[in-house]
Tab-separated table of C-alpha atoms and ligand atoms in Angstrom:
chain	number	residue	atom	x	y	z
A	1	UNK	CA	-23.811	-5.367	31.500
A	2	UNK	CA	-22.683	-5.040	28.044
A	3	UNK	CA	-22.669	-8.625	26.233
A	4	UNK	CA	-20.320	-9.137	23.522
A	5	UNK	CA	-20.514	-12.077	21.561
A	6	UNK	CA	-17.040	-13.461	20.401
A	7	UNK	CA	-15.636	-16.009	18.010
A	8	UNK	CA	-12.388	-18.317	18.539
A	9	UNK	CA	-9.417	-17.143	16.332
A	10	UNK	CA	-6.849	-19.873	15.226
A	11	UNK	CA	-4.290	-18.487	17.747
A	12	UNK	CA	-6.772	-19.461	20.593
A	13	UNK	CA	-8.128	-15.843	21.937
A	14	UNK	CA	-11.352	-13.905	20.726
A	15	UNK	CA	-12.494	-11.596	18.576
A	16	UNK	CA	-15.570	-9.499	18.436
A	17	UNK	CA	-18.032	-11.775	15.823
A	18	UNK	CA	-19.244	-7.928	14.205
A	19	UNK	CA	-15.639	-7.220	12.948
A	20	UNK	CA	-14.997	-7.306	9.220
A	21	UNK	CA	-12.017	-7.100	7.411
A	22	UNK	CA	-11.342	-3.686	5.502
A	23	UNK	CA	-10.333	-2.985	2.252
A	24	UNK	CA	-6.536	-1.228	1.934
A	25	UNK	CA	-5.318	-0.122	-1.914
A	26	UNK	CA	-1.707	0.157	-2.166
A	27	UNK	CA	0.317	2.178	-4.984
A	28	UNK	CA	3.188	1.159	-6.775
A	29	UNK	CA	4.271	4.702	-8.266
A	30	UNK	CA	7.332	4.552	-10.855
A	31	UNK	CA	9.062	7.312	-12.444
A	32	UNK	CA	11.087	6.922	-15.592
A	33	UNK	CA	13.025	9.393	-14.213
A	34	UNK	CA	14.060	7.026	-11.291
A	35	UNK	CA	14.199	3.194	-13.405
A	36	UNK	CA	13.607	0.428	-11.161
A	37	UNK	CA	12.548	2.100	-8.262
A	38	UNK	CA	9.279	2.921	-6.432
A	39	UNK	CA	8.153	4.869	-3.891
A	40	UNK	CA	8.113	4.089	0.013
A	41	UNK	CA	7.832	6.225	2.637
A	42	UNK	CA	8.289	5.461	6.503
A	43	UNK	CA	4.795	5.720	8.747
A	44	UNK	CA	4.607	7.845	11.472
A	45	UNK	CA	2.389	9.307	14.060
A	46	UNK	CA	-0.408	6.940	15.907
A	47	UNK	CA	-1.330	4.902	12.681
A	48	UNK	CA	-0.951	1.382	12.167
A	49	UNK	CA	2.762	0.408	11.260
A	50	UNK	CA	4.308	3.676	12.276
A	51	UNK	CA	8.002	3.250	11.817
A	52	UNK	CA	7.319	1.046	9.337
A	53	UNK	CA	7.698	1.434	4.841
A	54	UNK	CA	4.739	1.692	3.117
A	55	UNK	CA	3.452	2.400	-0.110
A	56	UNK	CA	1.366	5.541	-0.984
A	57	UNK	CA	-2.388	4.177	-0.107
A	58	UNK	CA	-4.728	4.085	1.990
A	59	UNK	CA	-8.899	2.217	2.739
A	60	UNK	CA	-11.341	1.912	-0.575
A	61	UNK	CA	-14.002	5.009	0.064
A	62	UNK	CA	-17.211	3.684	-0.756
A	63	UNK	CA	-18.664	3.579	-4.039
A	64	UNK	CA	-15.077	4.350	-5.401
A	65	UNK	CA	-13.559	2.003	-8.374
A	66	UNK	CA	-10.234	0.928	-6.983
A	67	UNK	CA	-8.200	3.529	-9.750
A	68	UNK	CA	-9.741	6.371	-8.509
A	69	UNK	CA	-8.593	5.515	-5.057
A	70	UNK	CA	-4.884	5.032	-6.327
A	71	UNK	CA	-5.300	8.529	-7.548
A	72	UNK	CA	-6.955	10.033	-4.805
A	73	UNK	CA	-4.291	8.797	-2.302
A	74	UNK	CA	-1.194	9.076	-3.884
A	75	UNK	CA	-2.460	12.548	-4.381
A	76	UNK	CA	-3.400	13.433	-1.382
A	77	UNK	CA	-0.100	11.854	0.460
A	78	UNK	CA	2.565	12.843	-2.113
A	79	UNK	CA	0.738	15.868	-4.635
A	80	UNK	CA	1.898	13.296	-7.378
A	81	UNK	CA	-0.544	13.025	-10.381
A	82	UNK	CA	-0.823	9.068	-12.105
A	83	UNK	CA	-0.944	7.387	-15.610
A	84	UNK	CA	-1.337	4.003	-16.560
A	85	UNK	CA	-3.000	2.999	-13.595
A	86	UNK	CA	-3.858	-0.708	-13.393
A	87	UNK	CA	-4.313	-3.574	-10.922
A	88	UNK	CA	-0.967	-5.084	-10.134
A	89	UNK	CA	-1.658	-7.629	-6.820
A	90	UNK	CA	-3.851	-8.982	-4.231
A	91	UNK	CA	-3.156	-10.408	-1.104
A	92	UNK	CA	-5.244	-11.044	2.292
A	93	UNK	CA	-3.301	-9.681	5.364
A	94	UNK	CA	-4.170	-11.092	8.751
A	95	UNK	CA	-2.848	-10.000	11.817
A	96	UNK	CA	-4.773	-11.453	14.140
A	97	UNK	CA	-3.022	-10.395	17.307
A	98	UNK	CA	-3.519	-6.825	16.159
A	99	UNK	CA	-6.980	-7.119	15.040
A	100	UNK	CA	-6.044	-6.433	11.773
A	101	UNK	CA	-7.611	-7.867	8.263
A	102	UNK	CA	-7.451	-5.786	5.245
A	103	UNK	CA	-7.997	-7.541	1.366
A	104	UNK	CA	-4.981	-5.189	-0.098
A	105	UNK	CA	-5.250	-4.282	-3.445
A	106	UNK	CA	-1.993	-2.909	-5.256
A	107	UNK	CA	-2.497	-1.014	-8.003
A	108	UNK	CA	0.557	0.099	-10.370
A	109	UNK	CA	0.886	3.377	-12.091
A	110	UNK	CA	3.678	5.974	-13.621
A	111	UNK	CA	3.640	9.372	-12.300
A	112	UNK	CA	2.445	11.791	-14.936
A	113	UNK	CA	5.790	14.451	-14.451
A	114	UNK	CA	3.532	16.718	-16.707
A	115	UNK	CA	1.995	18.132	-13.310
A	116	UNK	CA	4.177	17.561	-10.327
A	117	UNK	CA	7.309	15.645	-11.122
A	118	UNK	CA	8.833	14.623	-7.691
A	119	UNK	CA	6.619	13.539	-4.589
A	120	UNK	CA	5.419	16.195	-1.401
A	121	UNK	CA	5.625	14.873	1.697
A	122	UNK	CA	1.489	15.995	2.098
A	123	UNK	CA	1.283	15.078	5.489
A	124	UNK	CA	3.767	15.081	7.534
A	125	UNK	CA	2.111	13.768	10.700
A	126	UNK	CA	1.641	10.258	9.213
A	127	UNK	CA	4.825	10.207	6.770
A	128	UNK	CA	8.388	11.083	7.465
A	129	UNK	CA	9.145	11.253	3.400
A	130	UNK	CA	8.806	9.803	-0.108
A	131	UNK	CA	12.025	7.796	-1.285
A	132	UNK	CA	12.389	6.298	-4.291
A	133	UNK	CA	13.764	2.691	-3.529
A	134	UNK	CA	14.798	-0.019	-5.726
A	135	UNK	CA	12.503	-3.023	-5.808
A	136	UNK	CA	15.942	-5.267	-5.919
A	137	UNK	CA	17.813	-2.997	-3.020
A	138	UNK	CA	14.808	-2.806	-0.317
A	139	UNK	CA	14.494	-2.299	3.464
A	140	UNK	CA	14.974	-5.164	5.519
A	141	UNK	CA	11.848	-6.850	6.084
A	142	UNK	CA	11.890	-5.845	9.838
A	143	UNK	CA	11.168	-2.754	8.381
A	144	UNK	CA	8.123	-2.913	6.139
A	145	UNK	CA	4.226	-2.711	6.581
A	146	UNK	CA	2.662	-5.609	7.049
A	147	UNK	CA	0.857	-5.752	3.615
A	148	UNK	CA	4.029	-4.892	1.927
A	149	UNK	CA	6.162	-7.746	3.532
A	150	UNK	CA	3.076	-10.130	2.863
A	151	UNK	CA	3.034	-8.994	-1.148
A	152	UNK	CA	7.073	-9.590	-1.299
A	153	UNK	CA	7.175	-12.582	0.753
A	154	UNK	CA	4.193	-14.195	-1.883
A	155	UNK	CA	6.022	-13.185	-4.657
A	156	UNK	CA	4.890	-9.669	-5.878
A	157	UNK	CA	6.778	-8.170	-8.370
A	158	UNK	CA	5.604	-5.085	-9.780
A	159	UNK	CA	8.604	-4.789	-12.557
A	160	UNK	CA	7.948	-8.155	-13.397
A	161	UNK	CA	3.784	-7.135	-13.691
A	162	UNK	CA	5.026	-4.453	-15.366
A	163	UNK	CA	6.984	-6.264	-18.015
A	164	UNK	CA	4.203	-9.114	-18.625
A	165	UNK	CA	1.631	-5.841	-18.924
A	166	UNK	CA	3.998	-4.358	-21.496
A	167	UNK	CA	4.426	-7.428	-23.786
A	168	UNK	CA	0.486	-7.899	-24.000
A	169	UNK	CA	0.147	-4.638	-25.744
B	201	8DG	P1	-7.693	6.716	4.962
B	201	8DG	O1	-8.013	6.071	6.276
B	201	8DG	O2	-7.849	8.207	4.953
B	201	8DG	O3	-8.361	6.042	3.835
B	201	8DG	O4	-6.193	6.405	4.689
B	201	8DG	P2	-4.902	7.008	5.304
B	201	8DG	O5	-5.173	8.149	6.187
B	201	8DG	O6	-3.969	7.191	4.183
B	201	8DG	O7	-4.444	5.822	6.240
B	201	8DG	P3	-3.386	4.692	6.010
B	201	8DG	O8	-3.075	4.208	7.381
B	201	8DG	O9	-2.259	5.106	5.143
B	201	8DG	O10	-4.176	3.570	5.234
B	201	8DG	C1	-5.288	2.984	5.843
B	201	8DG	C2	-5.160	1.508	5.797
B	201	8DG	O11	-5.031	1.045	4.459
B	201	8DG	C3	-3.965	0.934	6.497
B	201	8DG	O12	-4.119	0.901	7.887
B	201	8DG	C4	-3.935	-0.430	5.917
B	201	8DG	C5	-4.482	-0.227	4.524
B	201	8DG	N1	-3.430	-0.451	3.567
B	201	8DG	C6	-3.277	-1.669	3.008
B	201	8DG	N2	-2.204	-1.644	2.182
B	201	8DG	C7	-1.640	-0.425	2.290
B	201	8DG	C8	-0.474	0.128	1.729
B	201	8DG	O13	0.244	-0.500	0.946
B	201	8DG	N3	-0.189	1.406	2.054
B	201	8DG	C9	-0.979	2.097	2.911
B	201	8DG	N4	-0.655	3.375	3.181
B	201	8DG	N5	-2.097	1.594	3.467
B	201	8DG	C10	-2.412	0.328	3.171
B	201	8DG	O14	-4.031	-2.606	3.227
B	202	MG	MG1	-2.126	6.469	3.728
């Protein structure tokens, strides 16, 4: 008989004492070309939070700084090349219903329009499309990816990061 040893979780039930949580990167990607947007696009497929807005991103591969990840996903999910990547926001998202605890790490960057100036829908099976969506004129929370809804509801601003970035230089 398999024995699995199991810790109490603060809502009363179980978990599994070998799970860890993961580490998630989400991109904020702006475009001068659309001011005071970013872009979201709505999950799909049997992935966590299908139906659901998210931001391009995706885990931390290991060994890999957390820039490189912002540029390897947003490349791989919209063909979109970045500049001025830099940390924006960390949160830590707990779900423990869903078994779900990921450190999210969002990272803010401007699409370089010197390569591919709008965003590919890459892959289709996980993402119905890339819209660019004002930060001010969002989805109702209902509608948004867990990490997401936790970075708005503590705060996160990326215009505002953005801004406070700018005046430093
Ligand atoms: P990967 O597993 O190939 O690395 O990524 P993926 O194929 O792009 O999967 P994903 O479901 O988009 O991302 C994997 C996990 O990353 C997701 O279940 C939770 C975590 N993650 C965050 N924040 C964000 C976010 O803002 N956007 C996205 N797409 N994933 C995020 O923790
Ligand atoms: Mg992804």
């Amino acid at each position: 008989m398999a024995v699995v040893s199991a810790a109490a979780m603060s809502n009363g039930n179980f978990h599994d004492v070998n799970m860890r949580p993961k580490v998630g990167v989400g991109v904020v990607v702006t475009s001068c070309q659309h001011p005071d947007c970013i872009l979201i696009g709505r999950r799909r497929g049997k992935i966590t939070g299908a139906g659901l807005y998210a931001l391009p991103g995706g885990h931390l591969e290991f060994g890999e700084s957390w820039e490189e990840c912002a540029r390897r996903e947003t490349l791989e999910e919209t063909g979109l090349s970045l500049k001025d990547v830099c940390f924006s926001f960390v949160i830590n998202a707990v779900m423990e219903e869903k078994d779900y605890h990921y450190i999210t790490l969002f990272m803010s960057a401007e699409i370089d329009a010197t390569k591919e100036p709008e965003p590919l829908n890459m892959e289709p099976e996980k993402c119905e499309g890339w819209e660019w969506v004002k930060w001010d004129d969002f989805p109702p929370d209902s509608q948004l990816f867990h990490p997401l809804l936790v970075a708005r509801q503590r705060g996160f601003d990326p215009f505002q990061t953005l801004r406070e970035n700018s005046s430093r230089i």
